[in-house]
Every structure is written in C-alpha cells, then in structure tokens.
Coordinates of C-alpha atoms in Angstrom, one line a residue:
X1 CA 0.0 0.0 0.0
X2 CA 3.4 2.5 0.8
X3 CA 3.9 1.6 -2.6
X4 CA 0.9 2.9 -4.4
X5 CA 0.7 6.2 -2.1
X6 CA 4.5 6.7 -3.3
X7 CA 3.3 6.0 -7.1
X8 CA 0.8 8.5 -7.0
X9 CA 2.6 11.3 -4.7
X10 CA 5.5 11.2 -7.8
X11 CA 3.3 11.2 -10.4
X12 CA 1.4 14.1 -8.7
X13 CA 4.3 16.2 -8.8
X14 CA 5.2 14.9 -12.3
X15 CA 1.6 16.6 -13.7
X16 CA 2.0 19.8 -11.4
X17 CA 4.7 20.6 -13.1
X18 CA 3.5 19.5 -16.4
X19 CA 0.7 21.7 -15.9
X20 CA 3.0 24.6 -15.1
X21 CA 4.9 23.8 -18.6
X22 CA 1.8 23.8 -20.1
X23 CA 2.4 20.3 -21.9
X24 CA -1.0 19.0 -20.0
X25 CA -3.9 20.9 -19.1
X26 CA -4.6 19.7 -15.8
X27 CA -3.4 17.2 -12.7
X28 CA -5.9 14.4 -13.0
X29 CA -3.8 12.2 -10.1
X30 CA -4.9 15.3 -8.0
X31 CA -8.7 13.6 -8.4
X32 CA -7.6 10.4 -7.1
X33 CA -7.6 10.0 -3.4
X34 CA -4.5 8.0 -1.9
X35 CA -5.4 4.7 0.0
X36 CA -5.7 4.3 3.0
X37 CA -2.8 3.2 4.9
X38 CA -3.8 0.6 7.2
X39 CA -2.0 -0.3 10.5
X40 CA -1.2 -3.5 11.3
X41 CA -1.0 -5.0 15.1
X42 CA 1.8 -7.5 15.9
X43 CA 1.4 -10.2 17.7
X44 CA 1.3 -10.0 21.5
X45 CA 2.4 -12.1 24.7
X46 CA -0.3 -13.0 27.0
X47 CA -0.1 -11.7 30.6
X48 CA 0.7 -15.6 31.2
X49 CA 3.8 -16.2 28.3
X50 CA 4.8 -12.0 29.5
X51 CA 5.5 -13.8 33.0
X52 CA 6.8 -16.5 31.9
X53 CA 9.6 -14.5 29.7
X54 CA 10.6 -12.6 32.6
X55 CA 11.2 -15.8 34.7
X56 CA 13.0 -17.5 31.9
X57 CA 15.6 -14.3 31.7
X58 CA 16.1 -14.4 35.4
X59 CA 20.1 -14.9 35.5
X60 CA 20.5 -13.6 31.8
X61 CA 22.7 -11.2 30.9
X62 CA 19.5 -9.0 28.8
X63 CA 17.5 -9.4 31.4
X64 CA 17.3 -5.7 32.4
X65 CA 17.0 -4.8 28.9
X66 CA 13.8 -7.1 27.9
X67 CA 11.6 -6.4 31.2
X68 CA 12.4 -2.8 30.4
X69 CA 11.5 -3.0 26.8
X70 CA 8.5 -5.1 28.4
X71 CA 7.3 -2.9 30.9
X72 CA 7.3 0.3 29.0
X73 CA 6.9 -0.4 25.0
X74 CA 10.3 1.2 24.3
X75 CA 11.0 0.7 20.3
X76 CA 13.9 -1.7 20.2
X77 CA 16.9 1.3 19.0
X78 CA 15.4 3.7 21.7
X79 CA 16.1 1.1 24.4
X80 CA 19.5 -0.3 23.3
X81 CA 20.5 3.9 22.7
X82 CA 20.0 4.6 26.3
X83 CA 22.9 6.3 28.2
X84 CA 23.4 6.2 31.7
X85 CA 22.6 10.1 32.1
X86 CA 19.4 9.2 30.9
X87 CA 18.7 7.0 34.1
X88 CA 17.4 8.9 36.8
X89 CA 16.9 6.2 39.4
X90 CA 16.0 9.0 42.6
X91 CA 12.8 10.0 40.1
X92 CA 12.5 7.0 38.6
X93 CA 12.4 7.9 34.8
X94 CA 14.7 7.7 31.8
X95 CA 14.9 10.3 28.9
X96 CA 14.2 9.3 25.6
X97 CA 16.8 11.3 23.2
X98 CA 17.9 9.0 21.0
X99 CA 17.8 6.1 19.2
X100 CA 20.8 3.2 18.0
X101 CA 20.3 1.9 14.5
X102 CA 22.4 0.1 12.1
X103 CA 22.8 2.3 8.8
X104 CA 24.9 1.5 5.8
X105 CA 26.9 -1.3 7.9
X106 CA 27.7 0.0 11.4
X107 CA 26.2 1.3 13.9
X108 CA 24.9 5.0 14.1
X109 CA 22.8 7.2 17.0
X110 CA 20.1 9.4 15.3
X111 CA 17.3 11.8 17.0
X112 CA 13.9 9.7 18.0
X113 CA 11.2 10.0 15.0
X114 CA 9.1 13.1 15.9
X115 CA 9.0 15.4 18.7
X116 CA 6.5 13.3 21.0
X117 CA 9.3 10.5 20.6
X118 CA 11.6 12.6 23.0
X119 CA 10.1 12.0 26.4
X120 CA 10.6 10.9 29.8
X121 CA 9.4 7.5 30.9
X122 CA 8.3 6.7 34.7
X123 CA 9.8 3.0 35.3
X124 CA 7.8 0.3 37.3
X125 CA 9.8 0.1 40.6
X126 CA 11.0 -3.3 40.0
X127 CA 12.6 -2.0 36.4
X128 CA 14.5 0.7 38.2
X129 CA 16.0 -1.6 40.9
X130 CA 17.2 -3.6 37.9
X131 CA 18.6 -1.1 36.4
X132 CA 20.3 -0.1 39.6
X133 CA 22.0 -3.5 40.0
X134 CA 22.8 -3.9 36.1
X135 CA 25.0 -1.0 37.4
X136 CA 27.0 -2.2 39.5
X137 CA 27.5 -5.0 37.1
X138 CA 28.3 -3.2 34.8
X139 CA 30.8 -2.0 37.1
X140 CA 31.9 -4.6 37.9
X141 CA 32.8 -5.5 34.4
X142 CA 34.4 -2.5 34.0
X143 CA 36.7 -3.0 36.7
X144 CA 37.9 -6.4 35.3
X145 CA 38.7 -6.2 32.2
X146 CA 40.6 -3.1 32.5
X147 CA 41.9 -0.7 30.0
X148 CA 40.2 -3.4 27.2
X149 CA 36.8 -2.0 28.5
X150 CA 35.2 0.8 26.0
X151 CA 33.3 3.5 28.3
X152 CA 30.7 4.7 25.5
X153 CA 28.3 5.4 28.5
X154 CA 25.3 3.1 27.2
X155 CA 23.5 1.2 29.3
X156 CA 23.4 -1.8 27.9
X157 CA 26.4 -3.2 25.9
X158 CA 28.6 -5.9 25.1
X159 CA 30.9 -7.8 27.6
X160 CA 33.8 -5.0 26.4
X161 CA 31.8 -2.0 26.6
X162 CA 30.4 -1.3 23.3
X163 CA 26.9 -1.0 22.4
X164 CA 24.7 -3.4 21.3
X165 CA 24.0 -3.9 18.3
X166 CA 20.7 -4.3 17.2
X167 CA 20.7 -7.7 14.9
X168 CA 22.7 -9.4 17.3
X169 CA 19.5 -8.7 19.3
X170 CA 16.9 -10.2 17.2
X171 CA 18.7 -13.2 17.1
X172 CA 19.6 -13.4 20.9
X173 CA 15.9 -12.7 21.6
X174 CA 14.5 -15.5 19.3
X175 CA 16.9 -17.7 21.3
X176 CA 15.6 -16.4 24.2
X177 CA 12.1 -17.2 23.3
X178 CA 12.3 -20.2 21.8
X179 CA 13.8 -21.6 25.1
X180 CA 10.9 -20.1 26.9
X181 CA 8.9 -22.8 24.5
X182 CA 7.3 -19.6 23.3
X183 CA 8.1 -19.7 19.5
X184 CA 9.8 -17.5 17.2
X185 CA 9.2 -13.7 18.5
X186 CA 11.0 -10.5 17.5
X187 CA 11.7 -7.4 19.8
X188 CA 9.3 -5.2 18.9
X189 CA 6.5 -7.7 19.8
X190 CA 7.7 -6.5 22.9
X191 CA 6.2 -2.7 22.6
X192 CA 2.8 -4.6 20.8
X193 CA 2.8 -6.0 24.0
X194 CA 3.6 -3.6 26.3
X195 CA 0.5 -1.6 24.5
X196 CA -1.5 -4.1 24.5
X197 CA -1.3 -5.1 28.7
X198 CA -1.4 -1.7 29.6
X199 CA -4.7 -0.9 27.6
X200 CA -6.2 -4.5 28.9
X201 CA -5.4 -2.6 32.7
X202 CA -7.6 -0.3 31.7
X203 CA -4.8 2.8 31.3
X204 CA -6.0 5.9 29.1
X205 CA -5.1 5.6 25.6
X206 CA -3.9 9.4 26.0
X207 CA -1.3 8.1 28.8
X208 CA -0.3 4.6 26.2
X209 CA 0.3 6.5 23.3
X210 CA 2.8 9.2 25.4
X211 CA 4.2 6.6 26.9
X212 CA 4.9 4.7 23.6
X213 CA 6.0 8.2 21.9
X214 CA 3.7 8.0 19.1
X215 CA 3.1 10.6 17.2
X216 CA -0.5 11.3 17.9
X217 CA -3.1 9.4 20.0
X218 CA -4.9 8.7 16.5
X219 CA -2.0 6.9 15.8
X220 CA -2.2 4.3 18.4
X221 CA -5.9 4.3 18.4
X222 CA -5.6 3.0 14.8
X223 CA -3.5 0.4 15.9
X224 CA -4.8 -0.8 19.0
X225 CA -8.4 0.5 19.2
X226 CA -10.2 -3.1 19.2
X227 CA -8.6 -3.6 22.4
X228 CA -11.2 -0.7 24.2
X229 CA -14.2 -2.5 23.0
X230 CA -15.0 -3.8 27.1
X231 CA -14.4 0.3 27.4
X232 CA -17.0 1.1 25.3
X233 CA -19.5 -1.4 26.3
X234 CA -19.2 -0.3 30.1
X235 CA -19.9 3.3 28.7
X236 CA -23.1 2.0 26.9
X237 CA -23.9 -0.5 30.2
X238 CA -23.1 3.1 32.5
X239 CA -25.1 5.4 30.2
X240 CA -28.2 2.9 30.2
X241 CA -28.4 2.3 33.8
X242 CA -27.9 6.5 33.7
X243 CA -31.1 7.1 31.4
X244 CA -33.0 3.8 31.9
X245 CA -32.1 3.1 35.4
X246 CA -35.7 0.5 34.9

C-alpha cells in the first residue's frame, strides 16, 4: 500500500509541473484519493507467556534490557540507545533522546522519530532496581577487564563496553524465546505488547500513546483501538443504567 501512495505522490508532482509547462492541461492524479494506509497489530504475549519470559531471563545477561522493553513499549533502537545520564533512578524515569540503528553497515545514534518521541518515561519500581544492579555489574565489568573496556556510556552493551547492536539482538531474543517454549518472537513484539497489557489494565489511551511516543493518540488508536471494545461497552452499560435506570 506505501507503494501505491508513493506511485501516486510522484506522479502528482510529475503533472504539477507539467501543468505549469503547459504540456498537459490539468493534474488528474490530484482527483484520485490515496489509499488508505492501514496499520497492522503485531502479535502480543499473553499476561501468562509475559510472565513466563521474565522468569526464563532471570540470571540472563538481557534481562534488564527485555523487562524494560517489556514494561514500557520502548521501540527496540530507543532502548538499546540509552545512556546512563538518561537513568534517573531517585525520580524514577529515563529520557528518551535517542535512538541506536544500524545504517549503511555500522552502527549510528540518530534523534527519535518526531518530537513526541523525546520523552521521559516513569519505570515500574521493580525496572528501576534492575537497572540499579545492572549497574553495578556493569561496574563490575568494568573494573575487570581493564583498559580493554570501552566507556561509551550506554547502558546496555557488550561484555567490552560497546553497544549493542541491534541484529545481534533479534537473534539473541529468538533464542531467548524459543527456550521459553514460546516460538519464534522479534523485539518489537515486545512494545505490541507492552501496549497491548497496559490498555487490557484499563490505562488511558492518552497516557499509552505518550508513553509509547507516538506521534498522535490517532495513531495508536488506529492500531490498538479493538482492544477498548470492554471500554465502550461499560460506557453504553453506565449510560443505560444513567437514562434507563428500569
């Protein structure tokens, strides 16, 4: 569907500027509407197989990294681009700034997609004591291997200092969950997730999609909408025992 919209935005501009040549006489793609894009949800762990990842990773080295990705929908290169002095573990927060990608063979930091991407993040209190002891193994670390270790200020990186890089992830996370019996699962099914239990709570949209960084609450409506429908149907039970209480 990209496709087609791209199609018809170039061949749009093609017949603007024809017009403005005078070679055609008018922009007949400009009567066409563009279709639709339509959003697709990923799949998503079950409260039950959510639990049961977490308990698998107990002891493993990403285990900080996945209940964080988890617990708050971070998008894989935002999570693995987090710095220490993003960590603010008296508030209780991290600061999304950036995000880690791989581009044109190695790895490269770039700004976060829009605007509502760059935000601050309140951690669930077991998230933030992991992160505090990932510290001081990371320290630890640090402190063993000497001048071989690479301070590049990340918070999560490899066993030398350097940061992580995101392929090595997919493939250690499909390990991961294929151990946990839970079939083959990629990291961003982590944020579907994430979205997904913190709707089923019964959390605002308003507070998911600022939470998720989207880049409007339309946006994440779109994409996770069906998940509201016991919302709306205790609006229509409370309006009808409101106006009908008989």
């Amino acid at each position: 569907m990209s496709t087609v919209r791209r199609i018809r935005s170039v061949l749009a501009q093609a017949l603007d500027q024809g017009v403005r040549w005078g070679s055609v006489t008018r922009n007949v793609a400009s009567l066409t509407r563009p279709p639709k894009a339509t959003r697709k949800e990923g799949r998503t762990l079950t409260p039950e197989q959510a639990r049961h990842l977490l308990d698998t990773l107990k002891g493993h080295r990403s285990e900080t990294l996945y209940a964080l990705m988890l617990s708050t929908g971070l998008r894989r290169g935002e999570a693995l681009g987090l710095k220490w002095d993003d960590f603010n573990p008296k508030e209780g927060t991290v600061s999304i700034r950036r995000q880690l990608t791989r581009e044109n063979g190695s790895l490269a930091t770039k700004d976060t997609k829009t605007a509502r991407s760059r935000r601050s993040i309140n951690l669930p209190t077991r998230v933030v004591e992991d992160l505090k002891a990932h510290k001081v193994r990371q320290a630890r670390e640090r402190l063993e291997l000497g001048p071989a270790w690479q301070d590049t200020g990340y918070i999560f990186t490899s066993s030398v200092g350097t940061p992580l890089d995101p392929r090595n992830l997919n493939r250690e996370f499909k390990i991961v969950c294929q151990k946990a019996s839970l079939g083959d699962w990629h990291p961003h099914e982590l944020r579907h997730s994430a979205a997904s239990l913190m709707l089923a709570q019964g959390v605002k949209i308003q507070v998911v999609s600022e939470v998720l960084g989207h880049s409007s609450i339309r946006m994440t409506a779109d994409v996770y909408g069906h998940i509201l429908a016991p919302d709306r149907e205790a609006a229509a039970a409370a309006m009808s025992a409101t106006l009908w209480p008989n």
